Short mmCIF file of C-alpha atoms (C1' of nucleotides) in Angstrom, two decimals:
data_model
loop_
_atom_site.label_atom_id
_atom_site.label_comp_id
_atom_site.label_asym_id
_atom_site.label_seq_id
_atom_site.Cartn_x
_atom_site.Cartn_y
_atom_site.Cartn_z
CA MET A 113 65.05 115.15 99.76
CA GLY A 114 66.75 112.55 103.09
CA LEU A 115 68.29 109.67 101.94
CA PRO A 116 67.46 107.51 98.87
CA SER A 117 65.24 104.88 100.04
CA PRO A 118 67.26 101.70 99.23
CA LYS A 119 66.55 99.47 96.47
CA ARG A 120 63.92 96.28 97.50
CA VAL A 121 64.48 92.34 95.74
CA LEU A 122 62.14 89.33 96.04
CA LEU A 123 63.86 87.04 97.95
CA ARG A 124 64.43 83.75 95.91
CA ARG A 125 63.41 80.60 96.00
CA ALA A 126 66.67 79.28 97.02
CA PHE A 127 66.66 81.68 100.16
CA PHE A 128 63.98 79.11 101.46
CA ASP A 129 65.65 75.60 99.86
CA ARG A 130 67.71 75.40 103.14
CA PRO A 131 66.32 73.86 106.82
CA PRO A 132 64.13 75.93 108.98
CA GLN A 133 66.37 76.85 111.38
CA THR A 134 69.15 78.22 109.12
CA VAL A 135 66.45 80.52 106.71
CA ALA A 136 64.23 81.76 110.26
CA PRO A 137 67.60 83.83 111.43
CA ASP A 138 68.11 84.91 107.64
CA LEU A 139 64.85 86.05 107.74
CA LEU A 140 64.93 88.69 110.31
CA GLY A 141 65.81 92.48 108.66
CA LYS A 142 64.11 91.38 105.71
CA ILE A 143 60.65 93.02 104.06
CA LEU A 144 57.15 91.17 104.51
CA VAL A 145 54.88 92.90 102.41
CA HIS A 146 50.64 92.58 101.38
CA ARG A 147 49.23 94.87 98.85
CA ILE A 148 45.68 95.50 99.40
CA GLY A 149 44.27 97.16 95.72
CA ASP A 150 46.46 100.08 95.92
CA THR A 151 47.51 100.09 99.70
CA ILE A 152 50.96 98.36 100.20
CA LEU A 153 51.21 97.24 103.81
CA SER A 154 54.37 96.56 105.08
CA GLY A 155 57.18 96.14 107.78
CA ARG A 156 60.48 94.59 108.73
CA ILE A 157 60.61 90.97 110.05
CA VAL A 158 61.93 91.05 113.86
CA GLU A 159 61.00 88.00 115.45
CA THR A 160 61.11 84.21 113.98
CA GLU A 161 60.18 80.38 114.44
CA ALA A 162 61.35 77.75 113.15
CA TYR A 163 59.48 74.38 113.23
CA LEU A 164 61.31 71.37 112.02
CA GLY A 165 58.74 69.44 109.92
CA LEU A 166 58.25 65.36 110.47
CA ASP A 167 60.91 65.22 113.03
CA ASP A 168 59.51 68.23 115.07
CA PRO A 169 56.95 67.24 117.24
CA ALA A 170 55.90 70.67 117.86
CA SER A 171 55.54 71.51 113.88
CA HIS A 172 52.15 71.05 111.60
CA ALA A 173 54.10 68.72 109.51
CA TYR A 174 55.07 66.37 112.12
CA THR A 175 51.60 63.93 112.24
CA GLY A 176 52.60 63.81 108.09
CA LEU A 177 51.10 65.08 104.90
CA SER A 178 47.33 66.07 105.24
CA ALA A 179 45.38 69.06 103.38
CA ALA A 180 45.91 71.23 106.50
CA ASN A 181 49.29 71.22 106.21
CA GLU A 182 50.23 70.42 102.14
CA VAL A 183 52.05 73.83 101.87
CA LEU A 184 54.83 72.38 104.53
CA PHE A 185 55.69 69.60 101.88
CA GLY A 186 56.85 69.69 98.73
CA THR A 187 57.92 73.89 97.02
CA THR A 188 59.10 75.97 99.33
CA GLY A 189 58.57 79.62 99.92
CA LEU A 190 55.09 79.54 100.23
CA ALA A 191 52.91 80.88 102.88
CA HIS A 192 51.42 78.59 105.04
CA VAL A 193 48.62 80.31 106.79
CA TYR A 194 46.35 78.97 109.16
CA LEU A 195 43.75 79.67 111.82
CA ILE A 196 44.80 78.79 115.41
CA TYR A 197 42.24 79.00 118.47
CA GLY A 198 39.23 79.10 115.75
CA LEU A 199 40.64 83.22 116.11
CA HIS A 200 44.35 84.80 114.91
CA HIS A 201 45.49 84.17 111.23
CA CYS A 202 49.06 83.06 111.57
CA LEU A 203 51.54 83.40 108.90
CA SER A 204 54.49 80.72 107.82
CA ILE A 205 56.14 80.12 105.22
CA SER A 206 57.72 77.15 103.53
CA ALA A 207 61.05 75.91 103.78
CA HIS A 208 63.33 73.30 103.88
CA ALA A 209 65.64 71.04 102.08
CA LYS A 210 64.60 69.10 98.76
CA GLY A 211 62.66 66.26 100.23
CA HIS A 212 61.79 67.20 103.54
CA ALA A 213 59.21 69.55 105.58
CA GLY A 214 59.16 73.23 107.17
CA GLY A 215 58.55 76.39 107.48
CA VAL A 216 59.47 79.62 109.73
CA LEU A 217 56.60 81.30 111.08
CA LEU A 218 56.66 85.14 111.63
CA ARG A 219 56.26 86.21 115.10
CA ALA A 220 56.62 90.30 114.84
CA LEU A 221 57.52 92.99 112.65
CA LEU A 222 58.32 96.71 112.42
CA PRO A 223 55.63 97.91 110.43
CA MET A 224 56.63 100.13 107.55
CA GLU A 225 54.15 101.31 105.14
CA GLY A 226 50.48 101.35 105.97
CA ILE A 227 50.25 101.89 109.50
CA ASP A 228 46.77 103.43 109.68
CA MET A 229 45.58 101.11 107.51
CA MET A 230 46.64 98.12 109.79
CA SER A 231 45.95 100.24 113.19
CA ARG A 232 42.61 99.81 111.23
CA LEU A 233 42.63 96.31 110.54
CA ARG A 234 43.73 96.04 114.04
CA GLY A 235 40.48 97.68 115.66
CA LYS A 236 41.58 100.75 116.96
CA PRO A 237 41.95 103.47 114.41
CA GLY A 238 45.09 105.67 115.31
CA LYS A 239 46.57 103.18 117.87
CA THR A 240 50.19 103.07 116.53
CA ASP A 241 52.29 101.24 118.78
CA ALA A 242 54.51 98.58 116.85
CA GLY A 243 54.23 95.84 119.87
CA TRP A 244 50.53 96.09 119.69
CA LEU A 245 50.04 96.57 116.25
CA THR A 246 52.25 93.50 114.75
CA GLY A 247 54.25 92.22 117.80
CA GLY A 248 52.71 88.30 117.36
CA PRO A 249 51.74 85.95 114.93
CA GLY A 250 47.89 86.60 115.36
CA ARG A 251 47.96 90.62 115.94
CA ILE A 252 50.79 90.39 112.42
CA GLY A 253 47.91 88.59 110.43
CA GLN A 254 44.92 91.04 111.36
CA ALA A 255 47.05 94.29 110.81
CA LEU A 256 48.07 92.81 107.54
CA GLY A 257 44.65 91.80 106.81
CA ILE A 258 45.96 88.02 105.92
CA ASN A 259 43.55 84.60 105.65
CA ARG A 260 43.97 81.16 105.17
CA SER A 261 41.48 81.37 102.01
CA THR A 262 42.94 84.20 100.37
CA HIS A 263 46.35 83.42 101.15
CA ASN A 264 47.39 79.92 102.10
CA GLY A 265 49.68 78.39 99.08
CA LEU A 266 51.17 81.71 97.85
CA ASP A 267 54.13 81.89 96.52
CA VAL A 268 56.00 84.70 98.33
CA THR A 269 59.03 85.17 95.61
CA ARG A 270 56.23 86.63 93.65
CA LYS A 271 55.10 89.99 93.60
CA ALA A 272 52.57 88.54 91.95
CA SER A 273 50.94 86.91 94.52
CA THR A 274 49.99 90.18 96.54
CA LEU A 275 52.05 88.78 99.12
CA TRP A 276 55.69 88.43 99.21
CA VAL A 277 59.16 89.29 101.30
CA ALA A 278 61.91 91.35 100.07
CA ASP A 279 65.11 92.78 101.22
CA ASP A 280 66.77 96.33 101.40
CA GLY A 281 70.05 95.60 102.56
CA PHE A 282 69.57 96.60 106.24
CA GLY A 283 69.29 93.17 107.91
CA CYS A 284 69.56 92.58 111.28
CA GLY A 285 72.11 93.57 113.30
CA SER A 286 72.21 91.56 116.19
CA ILE A 287 70.44 88.10 116.96
CA SER A 288 69.21 86.64 119.88
CA ILE A 289 68.36 82.87 120.42
CA THR A 290 65.56 81.47 122.72
CA LYS A 291 63.80 78.20 123.23
CA ARG A 292 60.00 78.71 121.06
CA ILE A 293 57.08 80.32 122.47
CA GLY A 294 53.31 78.86 123.04
CA ILE A 295 54.30 75.32 122.29
CA THR A 296 54.41 72.51 124.92
CA LYS A 297 55.79 69.55 122.85
CA ALA A 298 60.01 70.04 121.74
CA ALA A 299 59.41 73.02 123.65
CA ASP A 300 63.37 73.25 124.79
CA HIS A 301 65.08 73.71 121.36
CA PRO A 302 66.82 77.08 120.47
CA LEU A 303 64.59 77.55 117.62
CA ARG A 304 62.85 81.27 118.04
CA PHE A 305 65.30 84.33 116.30
CA VAL A 306 64.68 87.57 117.98
CA CYS A 307 66.42 90.76 116.12
CA GLN A 308 67.62 93.02 118.59
CA GLN A 309 69.43 95.84 116.52
CA VAL A 310 67.91 96.97 113.61
"C1'" DC B 138 30.77 60.30 115.97
"C1'" DC B 139 32.19 63.00 119.66
"C1'" DA B 140 36.08 65.43 122.45
"C1'" DA B 141 40.02 67.65 122.62
"C1'" DA B 142 44.04 70.09 121.65
"C1'" DG B 143 46.39 73.93 119.25
"C1'" DA B 144 52.73 77.40 115.96
"C1'" DT B 145 47.33 83.23 120.33
"C1'" DC B 146 45.22 87.54 122.32
"C1'" DT B 147 42.36 89.83 124.84
"C1'" DA B 148 39.84 91.29 129.19
"C1'" DC B 149 38.88 91.34 133.70
"C1'" DT B 150 40.03 90.07 139.12
"C1'" DG C 252 48.15 86.18 136.97
"C1'" DT C 253 43.99 83.54 135.04
"C1'" DA C 254 39.88 82.49 132.04
"C1'" DG C 255 37.24 83.13 127.99
"C1'" DA C 256 36.74 83.85 122.99
"C1'" DT C 257 35.70 80.24 118.99
"C1'" DC C 258 36.71 76.92 114.88
"C1'" DT C 259 39.33 73.58 112.32
"C1'" DT C 260 41.59 69.30 112.26
"C1'" DT C 261 42.28 64.86 114.31
"C1'" DG C 262 42.50 61.25 116.89
"C1'" DG C 263 39.47 57.68 120.07
"C1'" DG C 264 35.45 54.74 119.98
#
DNA sequence: CCAAAGATCTACT
DNA sequence: GTAGATCTTTGGG
């Protein structure tokens, strides 16, 4: 029983056809979903950062088009998955106005479905604390089983990708905006968005 | 070719 | 609070 489950709809490509600093706050409250076989792993997005492309020294797109960052140029709504410090797979989604480049890094989720598989993937079965499980870009990658070779370039506006973003209408109550974390260049811009209430 | 840095996390002092 | 892990990509010689 209980309340009816809210209907989830896929985000459309047009959602991502806007500057990253506009898309990043709008992604708060949306749901990232990864299907592995019959198992669904999902969580509500509660922290994002915008990376502005060619004009942003902190962006992976700053130095221009290359094999490593091609997802950030061209079609929007694609998964940009990269390995950082040789250890952590992080997920961002390409977002920019036509003719530009850029993306939005997913920094934290509130886990929804598949929590025990997430805790297993994180290496401590049974440990389900949300902050530990999916609080941080590297933790999201590990908890959801995301890696560059499998997921880089997937279209998150299509369920067939097995990795997608949906909207169940809940959104995010109040948003706080701060400087971005973990960067040394262009560190002073207010481009980090955190969901305070869900 | 080699060196260095990187949109990070964990463990240990 | 600081250091170590571990590897891809980039920039300099």
